[in-house]
Amino acid sequence: MIFCSTCNNAQRVALMLRNLGITAIPLHGQMSQNKRLGALNKFKSKSRSVLLATDVASRGLDIPHVDCVINYDIPTHSKDYIHRVGRTARAGRSGKSITFVTQYDVELFQRIESLIGKKLPAFPTQEEEVMMLVERVSEAQRFARLEMREQGEKRKRPKAGQGEDEDDTEQASGVRKKVKGGSGGGGGGGRGRGGKRGGGAWRGGR
């Protein structure tokens, strides 16, 4: 389960993951109630492996068996961090949480550490492995932005896209082939506001 701070980020990252061949689905406040329930049911039934959610949209929902929680955007309120990571490692099950931290997030990250009373260790990564994925991820992000722009244009047209399920993974299947087969362009895989990401891991969830 991946938490994002905005509806736009949840939608965009879901599209990016689909373009990489990962069955992700968003859950946010700009979706209709039916689509939100549909997304939740697809995640619960395991027909989708990753749920991209905002704090507001996921509040109060019972989502069992979450193996990993990723904070793509660090929460503004430290208590939201506890609510997020508390969705994994329930009822004696194992689980982990990972938080992406940029240089802009250091103060928020330190507040979280102060609240929970412990230092969160850096998540171990191999730089060579990460660099091998940069090109594919950058290309997937580029296509995701294009799809977001197209979806925005469709919403502006009267009666455009009625009856379509824009949240289904099949929408990105053609793009996914391009990402897998294309050479793409270089560039960073960050959030668009610069900065190198670090990671904190809190194993066990609570």
PDB file of C-alpha atoms in Angstrom:
ATOM      1  CA  MET A   1       0.000   0.000   0.000  1.00  0.00           C
ATOM      2  CA  ILE A   2       1.459   3.351  -1.065  1.00  0.00           C
ATOM      3  CA  PHE A   3       0.386   6.637   0.524  1.00  0.00           C
ATOM      4  CA  CYS A   4       0.460   9.910  -1.408  1.00  0.00           C
ATOM      5  CA  SER A   5      -0.340  13.409  -0.181  1.00  0.00           C
ATOM      6  CA  THR A   6      -2.555  14.408  -3.121  1.00  0.00           C
ATOM      7  CA  CYS A   7      -5.102  12.839  -5.458  1.00  0.00           C
ATOM      8  CA  ASN A   8      -2.917  13.871  -8.394  1.00  0.00           C
ATOM      9  CA  ASN A   9       0.122  12.040  -7.018  1.00  0.00           C
ATOM     10  CA  ALA A  10      -1.902   8.901  -6.269  1.00  0.00           C
ATOM     11  CA  GLN A  11      -3.250   8.817  -9.833  1.00  0.00           C
ATOM     12  CA  ARG A  12       0.097   9.603 -11.467  1.00  0.00           C
ATOM     13  CA  VAL A  13       2.136   7.062  -9.482  1.00  0.00           C
ATOM     14  CA  ALA A  14      -0.507   4.395 -10.163  1.00  0.00           C
ATOM     15  CA  LEU A  15      -0.173   5.067 -13.899  1.00  0.00           C
ATOM     16  CA  MET A  16       3.623   4.973 -13.638  1.00  0.00           C
ATOM     17  CA  LEU A  17       3.548   1.590 -11.882  1.00  0.00           C
ATOM     18  CA  ARG A  18       1.121   0.190 -14.466  1.00  0.00           C
ATOM     19  CA  ASN A  19       3.487   1.311 -17.208  1.00  0.00           C
ATOM     20  CA  LEU A  20       6.159  -0.755 -15.442  1.00  0.00           C
ATOM     21  CA  GLY A  21       3.893  -3.814 -15.462  1.00  0.00           C
ATOM     22  CA  ILE A  22       2.767  -3.584 -11.822  1.00  0.00           C
ATOM     23  CA  THR A  23      -0.956  -4.044 -11.185  1.00  0.00           C
ATOM     24  CA  ALA A  24      -1.574  -0.853  -9.229  1.00  0.00           C
ATOM     25  CA  ILE A  25      -4.867   0.949  -8.632  1.00  0.00           C
ATOM     26  CA  PRO A  26      -5.576   4.372  -7.070  1.00  0.00           C
ATOM     27  CA  LEU A  27      -8.022   5.278  -4.295  1.00  0.00           C
ATOM     28  CA  HIS A  28      -8.627   8.997  -3.823  1.00  0.00           C
ATOM     29  CA  GLY A  29     -11.299  11.628  -3.315  1.00  0.00           C
ATOM     30  CA  GLN A  30     -11.640  12.632  -6.972  1.00  0.00           C
ATOM     31  CA  MET A  31     -12.963   9.171  -7.841  1.00  0.00           C
ATOM     32  CA  SER A  32     -16.665   8.373  -7.656  1.00  0.00           C
ATOM     33  CA  GLN A  33     -17.889   6.288  -4.720  1.00  0.00           C
ATOM     34  CA  ASN A  34     -18.451   3.294  -7.020  1.00  0.00           C
ATOM     35  CA  LYS A  35     -14.912   3.495  -8.387  1.00  0.00           C
ATOM     36  CA  ARG A  36     -13.456   3.804  -4.900  1.00  0.00           C
ATOM     37  CA  LEU A  37     -15.346   0.713  -3.740  1.00  0.00           C
ATOM     38  CA  GLY A  38     -14.290  -1.080  -6.912  1.00  0.00           C
ATOM     39  CA  ALA A  39     -10.639  -0.209  -6.310  1.00  0.00           C
ATOM     40  CA  LEU A  40     -10.832  -1.385  -2.708  1.00  0.00           C
ATOM     41  CA  ASN A  41     -12.447  -4.691  -3.696  1.00  0.00           C
ATOM     42  CA  LYS A  42      -9.852  -5.316  -6.403  1.00  0.00           C
ATOM     43  CA  PHE A  43      -7.063  -4.798  -3.867  1.00  0.00           C
ATOM     44  CA  LYS A  44      -8.740  -6.975  -1.235  1.00  0.00           C
ATOM     45  CA  SER A  45      -9.319  -9.764  -3.768  1.00  0.00           C
ATOM     46  CA  LYS A  46      -5.647  -9.487  -4.807  1.00  0.00           C
ATOM     47  CA  SER A  47      -6.493  -8.846  -8.457  1.00  0.00           C
ATOM     48  CA  ARG A  48      -4.449  -5.660  -7.942  1.00  0.00           C
ATOM     49  CA  SER A  49      -1.205  -5.935  -5.990  1.00  0.00           C
ATOM     50  CA  VAL A  50      -0.677  -2.270  -5.061  1.00  0.00           C
ATOM     51  CA  LEU A  51      -3.150   0.307  -3.730  1.00  0.00           C
ATOM     52  CA  LEU A  52      -2.234   3.999  -4.090  1.00  0.00           C
ATOM     53  CA  ALA A  53      -4.181   5.960  -1.477  1.00  0.00           C
ATOM     54  CA  THR A  54      -4.536   9.371   0.118  1.00  0.00           C
ATOM     55  CA  ASP A  55      -5.052   9.640   3.876  1.00  0.00           C
ATOM     56  CA  VAL A  56      -8.590  11.028   3.533  1.00  0.00           C
ATOM     57  CA  ALA A  57      -9.789   8.380   1.066  1.00  0.00           C
ATOM     58  CA  SER A  58      -8.384   5.475   3.102  1.00  0.00           C
ATOM     59  CA  ARG A  59      -9.548   6.698   6.518  1.00  0.00           C
ATOM     60  CA  GLY A  60     -11.810   4.236   8.307  1.00  0.00           C
ATOM     61  CA  LEU A  61     -11.432   1.515   5.677  1.00  0.00           C
ATOM     62  CA  ASP A  62     -10.687  -2.028   6.816  1.00  0.00           C
ATOM     63  CA  ILE A  63      -7.830  -3.243   4.630  1.00  0.00           C
ATOM     64  CA  PRO A  64      -6.406  -6.510   6.015  1.00  0.00           C
ATOM     65  CA  HIS A  65      -3.203  -8.327   5.056  1.00  0.00           C
ATOM     66  CA  VAL A  66      -1.041  -5.387   3.973  1.00  0.00           C
ATOM     67  CA  ASP A  67       2.528  -6.690   3.650  1.00  0.00           C
ATOM     68  CA  CYS A  68       4.240  -3.352   3.099  1.00  0.00           C
ATOM     69  CA  VAL A  69       3.378   0.334   3.518  1.00  0.00           C
ATOM     70  CA  ILE A  70       5.308   2.911   1.488  1.00  0.00           C
ATOM     71  CA  ASN A  71       5.088   6.612   2.269  1.00  0.00           C
ATOM     72  CA  TYR A  72       5.705   8.062  -1.192  1.00  0.00           C
ATOM     73  CA  ASP A  73       4.914  11.471   0.301  1.00  0.00           C
ATOM     74  CA  ILE A  74       5.870  11.931   3.939  1.00  0.00           C
ATOM     75  CA  PRO A  75       2.805  12.902   6.027  1.00  0.00           C
ATOM     76  CA  THR A  76       2.524  16.505   7.213  1.00  0.00           C
ATOM     77  CA  HIS A  77       1.067  15.379  10.532  1.00  0.00           C
ATOM     78  CA  SER A  78       3.236  12.902  12.442  1.00  0.00           C
ATOM     79  CA  LYS A  79       0.237  10.986  13.811  1.00  0.00           C
ATOM     80  CA  ASP A  80      -0.809  10.163  10.239  1.00  0.00           C
ATOM     81  CA  TYR A  81       2.462   8.236   9.958  1.00  0.00           C
ATOM     82  CA  ILE A  82       1.381   5.980  12.818  1.00  0.00           C
ATOM     83  CA  HIS A  83      -2.026   5.424  11.215  1.00  0.00           C
ATOM     84  CA  ARG A  84      -0.398   4.592   7.889  1.00  0.00           C
ATOM     85  CA  VAL A  85       2.224   2.115   9.074  1.00  0.00           C
ATOM     86  CA  GLY A  86      -0.267   0.591  11.493  1.00  0.00           C
ATOM     87  CA  ARG A  87      -1.959  -0.998   8.482  1.00  0.00           C
ATOM     88  CA  THR A  88       0.841  -3.556   8.204  1.00  0.00           C
ATOM     89  CA  ALA A  89       2.097  -6.182  10.675  1.00  0.00           C
ATOM     90  CA  ARG A  90      -1.338  -6.751  12.198  1.00  0.00           C
ATOM     91  CA  ALA A  91      -2.448  -9.755  14.229  1.00  0.00           C
ATOM     92  CA  GLY A  92       1.063 -11.144  14.580  1.00  0.00           C
ATOM     93  CA  ARG A  93       1.820 -10.974  10.848  1.00  0.00           C
ATOM     94  CA  SER A  94       5.145  -9.658   9.582  1.00  0.00           C
ATOM     95  CA  GLY A  95       5.369  -6.419   7.650  1.00  0.00           C
ATOM     96  CA  LYS A  96       7.487  -3.394   6.911  1.00  0.00           C
ATOM     97  CA  SER A  97       7.149   0.280   6.109  1.00  0.00           C
ATOM     98  CA  ILE A  98       9.378   2.473   3.967  1.00  0.00           C
ATOM     99  CA  THR A  99       9.351   6.265   3.830  1.00  0.00           C
ATOM    100  CA  PHE A 100      10.811   8.300   0.962  1.00  0.00           C
ATOM    101  CA  VAL A 101      12.609  11.363   2.324  1.00  0.00           C
ATOM    102  CA  THR A 102      13.946  14.302   0.294  1.00  0.00           C
ATOM    103  CA  GLN A 103      15.959  17.236   1.597  1.00  0.00           C
ATOM    104  CA  TYR A 104      12.650  19.106   1.862  1.00  0.00           C
ATOM    105  CA  ASP A 105      11.215  16.491   4.235  1.00  0.00           C
ATOM    106  CA  VAL A 106      13.942  16.330   6.881  1.00  0.00           C
ATOM    107  CA  GLU A 107      12.075  18.395   9.475  1.00  0.00           C
ATOM    108  CA  LEU A 108       8.870  16.360   9.055  1.00  0.00           C
ATOM    109  CA  PHE A 109      10.896  13.144   9.261  1.00  0.00           C
ATOM    110  CA  GLN A 110      12.580  14.271  12.479  1.00  0.00           C
ATOM    111  CA  ARG A 111       9.175  15.069  13.995  1.00  0.00           C
ATOM    112  CA  ILE A 112       8.055  11.514  13.251  1.00  0.00           C
ATOM    113  CA  GLU A 113      11.172  10.075  14.905  1.00  0.00           C
ATOM    114  CA  SER A 114      10.543  12.302  17.919  1.00  0.00           C
ATOM    115  CA  LEU A 115       6.926  11.126  18.178  1.00  0.00           C
ATOM    116  CA  ILE A 116       7.717   7.409  18.000  1.00  0.00           C
ATOM    117  CA  GLY A 117      10.837   7.772  20.159  1.00  0.00           C
ATOM    118  CA  LYS A 118      13.266   5.982  17.863  1.00  0.00           C
ATOM    119  CA  LYS A 119      15.582   6.567  14.931  1.00  0.00           C
ATOM    120  CA  LEU A 120      14.464   4.994  11.677  1.00  0.00           C
ATOM    121  CA  PRO A 121      17.334   3.224   9.885  1.00  0.00           C
ATOM    122  CA  ALA A 122      18.177   3.879   6.252  1.00  0.00           C
ATOM    123  CA  PHE A 123      16.731   1.260   3.915  1.00  0.00           C
ATOM    124  CA  PRO A 124      19.592  -0.727   2.342  1.00  0.00           C
ATOM    125  CA  THR A 125      19.930  -0.183  -1.415  1.00  0.00           C
ATOM    126  CA  GLN A 126      22.500  -1.098  -4.047  1.00  0.00           C
ATOM    127  CA  GLU A 127      23.323   1.970  -6.151  1.00  0.00           C
ATOM    128  CA  GLU A 128      24.183  -0.110  -9.221  1.00  0.00           C
ATOM    129  CA  GLU A 129      20.807  -1.860  -9.122  1.00  0.00           C
ATOM    130  CA  VAL A 130      18.987   1.446  -8.687  1.00  0.00           C
ATOM    131  CA  MET A 131      20.820   3.074 -11.611  1.00  0.00           C
ATOM    132  CA  MET A 132      19.863   0.155 -13.862  1.00  0.00           C
ATOM    133  CA  LEU A 133      16.194   1.001 -13.271  1.00  0.00           C
ATOM    134  CA  VAL A 134      16.429   4.786 -13.671  1.00  0.00           C
ATOM    135  CA  GLU A 135      15.873   4.795 -17.440  1.00  0.00           C
ATOM    136  CA  ARG A 136      12.780   2.562 -17.317  1.00  0.00           C
ATOM    137  CA  VAL A 137      11.263   4.457 -14.395  1.00  0.00           C
ATOM    138  CA  SER A 138      11.926   7.832 -16.015  1.00  0.00           C
ATOM    139  CA  GLU A 139      10.237   6.662 -19.209  1.00  0.00           C
ATOM    140  CA  ALA A 140       7.278   5.289 -17.251  1.00  0.00           C
ATOM    141  CA  GLN A 141       6.918   8.614 -15.439  1.00  0.00           C
ATOM    142  CA  ARG A 142       6.962  10.505 -18.723  1.00  0.00           C
ATOM    143  CA  PHE A 143       4.145   8.369 -20.116  1.00  0.00           C
ATOM    144  CA  ALA A 144       2.206   8.723 -16.857  1.00  0.00           C
ATOM    145  CA  ARG A 145       2.318  12.515 -17.154  1.00  0.00           C
ATOM    146  CA  LEU A 146       1.079  12.290 -20.748  1.00  0.00           C
ATOM    147  CA  GLU A 147      -1.796  10.045 -19.670  1.00  0.00           C
ATOM    148  CA  MET A 148      -2.691  12.451 -16.867  1.00  0.00           C
ATOM    149  CA  ARG A 149      -2.834  15.282 -19.391  1.00  0.00           C
ATOM    150  CA  GLU A 150      -5.047  13.219 -21.723  1.00  0.00           C
ATOM    151  CA  GLN A 151      -7.395  12.304 -18.873  1.00  0.00           C
ATOM    152  CA  GLY A 152      -7.675  15.974 -17.917  1.00  0.00           C
ATOM    153  CA  GLU A 153      -8.594  16.905 -21.490  1.00  0.00           C
ATOM    154  CA  LYS A 154     -11.236  14.163 -21.629  1.00  0.00           C
ATOM    155  CA  ARG A 155     -12.896  15.476 -18.481  1.00  0.00           C
ATOM    156  CA  LYS A 156     -13.216  18.930 -20.050  1.00  0.00           C
ATOM    157  CA  ARG A 157     -15.061  17.576 -23.091  1.00  0.00           C
ATOM    158  CA  PRO A 158     -18.857  17.242 -22.676  1.00  0.00           C
ATOM    159  CA  LYS A 159     -19.978  13.616 -22.350  1.00  0.00           C
ATOM    160  CA  ALA A 160     -16.470  12.403 -23.100  1.00  0.00           C
ATOM    161  CA  GLY A 161     -15.438   9.072 -21.638  1.00  0.00           C
ATOM    162  CA  GLN A 162     -18.825   8.192 -20.173  1.00  0.00           C
ATOM    163  CA  GLY A 163     -18.989   4.541 -19.209  1.00  0.00           C
ATOM    164  CA  GLU A 164     -15.220   4.167 -19.303  1.00  0.00           C
ATOM    165  CA  ASP A 165     -13.258   2.849 -16.351  1.00  0.00           C
ATOM    166  CA  GLU A 166     -10.187   5.055 -16.446  1.00  0.00           C
ATOM    167  CA  ASP A 167      -8.850   3.356 -13.311  1.00  0.00           C
ATOM    168  CA  ASP A 168      -8.461  -0.054 -14.925  1.00  0.00           C
ATOM    169  CA  THR A 169      -4.972  -1.331 -15.704  1.00  0.00           C
ATOM    170  CA  GLU A 170      -5.869  -2.119 -19.313  1.00  0.00           C
ATOM    171  CA  GLN A 171      -5.816   1.632 -20.008  1.00  0.00           C
ATOM    172  CA  ALA A 172      -2.013   1.632 -19.801  1.00  0.00           C
ATOM    173  CA  SER A 173      -1.290  -1.691 -21.535  1.00  0.00           C
ATOM    174  CA  GLY A 174      -0.120  -0.093 -24.780  1.00  0.00           C
ATOM    175  CA  VAL A 175       2.134   2.308 -22.948  1.00  0.00           C
ATOM    176  CA  ARG A 176       3.579  -0.497 -20.874  1.00  0.00           C
ATOM    177  CA  LYS A 177       4.853  -2.220 -24.014  1.00  0.00           C
ATOM    178  CA  LYS A 178       6.610   0.988 -25.062  1.00  0.00           C
ATOM    179  CA  VAL A 179       8.295   1.285 -21.694  1.00  0.00           C
ATOM    180  CA  LYS A 180       9.520  -2.294 -21.750  1.00  0.00           C
ATOM    181  CA  GLY A 181      10.735  -2.170 -25.326  1.00  0.00           C
ATOM    182  CA  GLY A 182      11.906   1.419 -25.775  1.00  0.00           C
ATOM    183  CA  SER A 183      15.274   2.880 -25.020  1.00  0.00           C
ATOM    184  CA  GLY A 184      13.775   6.031 -23.536  1.00  0.00           C
ATOM    185  CA  GLY A 185      15.686   8.995 -22.230  1.00  0.00           C
ATOM    186  CA  GLY A 186      17.785   9.458 -19.185  1.00  0.00           C
ATOM    187  CA  GLY A 187      16.901  11.545 -16.190  1.00  0.00           C
ATOM    188  CA  GLY A 188      16.138  11.123 -12.564  1.00  0.00           C
ATOM    189  CA  GLY A 189      13.305   9.122 -11.081  1.00  0.00           C
ATOM    190  CA  GLY A 190      12.424  11.647  -8.409  1.00  0.00           C
ATOM    191  CA  ARG A 191       9.191  13.395  -7.636  1.00  0.00           C
ATOM    192  CA  GLY A 192       9.808  16.331  -9.908  1.00  0.00           C
ATOM    193  CA  ARG A 193      10.962  18.686  -7.185  1.00  0.00           C
ATOM    194  CA  GLY A 194      14.557  17.498  -7.121  1.00  0.00           C
ATOM    195  CA  GLY A 195      16.627  16.042  -4.385  1.00  0.00           C
ATOM    196  CA  LYS A 196      17.993  12.640  -3.643  1.00  0.00           C
ATOM    197  CA  ARG A 197      15.686  10.320  -1.818  1.00  0.00           C
ATOM    198  CA  GLY A 198      16.645   8.414   1.243  1.00  0.00           C
ATOM    199  CA  GLY A 199      14.584   5.758   2.920  1.00  0.00           C
ATOM    200  CA  GLY A 200      13.576   4.907   6.431  1.00  0.00           C
ATOM    201  CA  ALA A 201      12.303   1.496   7.382  1.00  0.00           C
ATOM    202  CA  TRP A 202      10.281   0.602  10.439  1.00  0.00           C
ATOM    203  CA  ARG A 203       9.986  -3.166  10.457  1.00  0.00           C
ATOM    204  CA  GLY A 204       7.079  -4.726  12.283  1.00  0.00           C
ATOM    205  CA  GLY A 205       4.877  -1.699  11.705  1.00  0.00           C
ATOM    206  CA  ARG A 206       4.367  -0.672  15.329  1.00  0.00           C
TER     207      ARG A 206
END
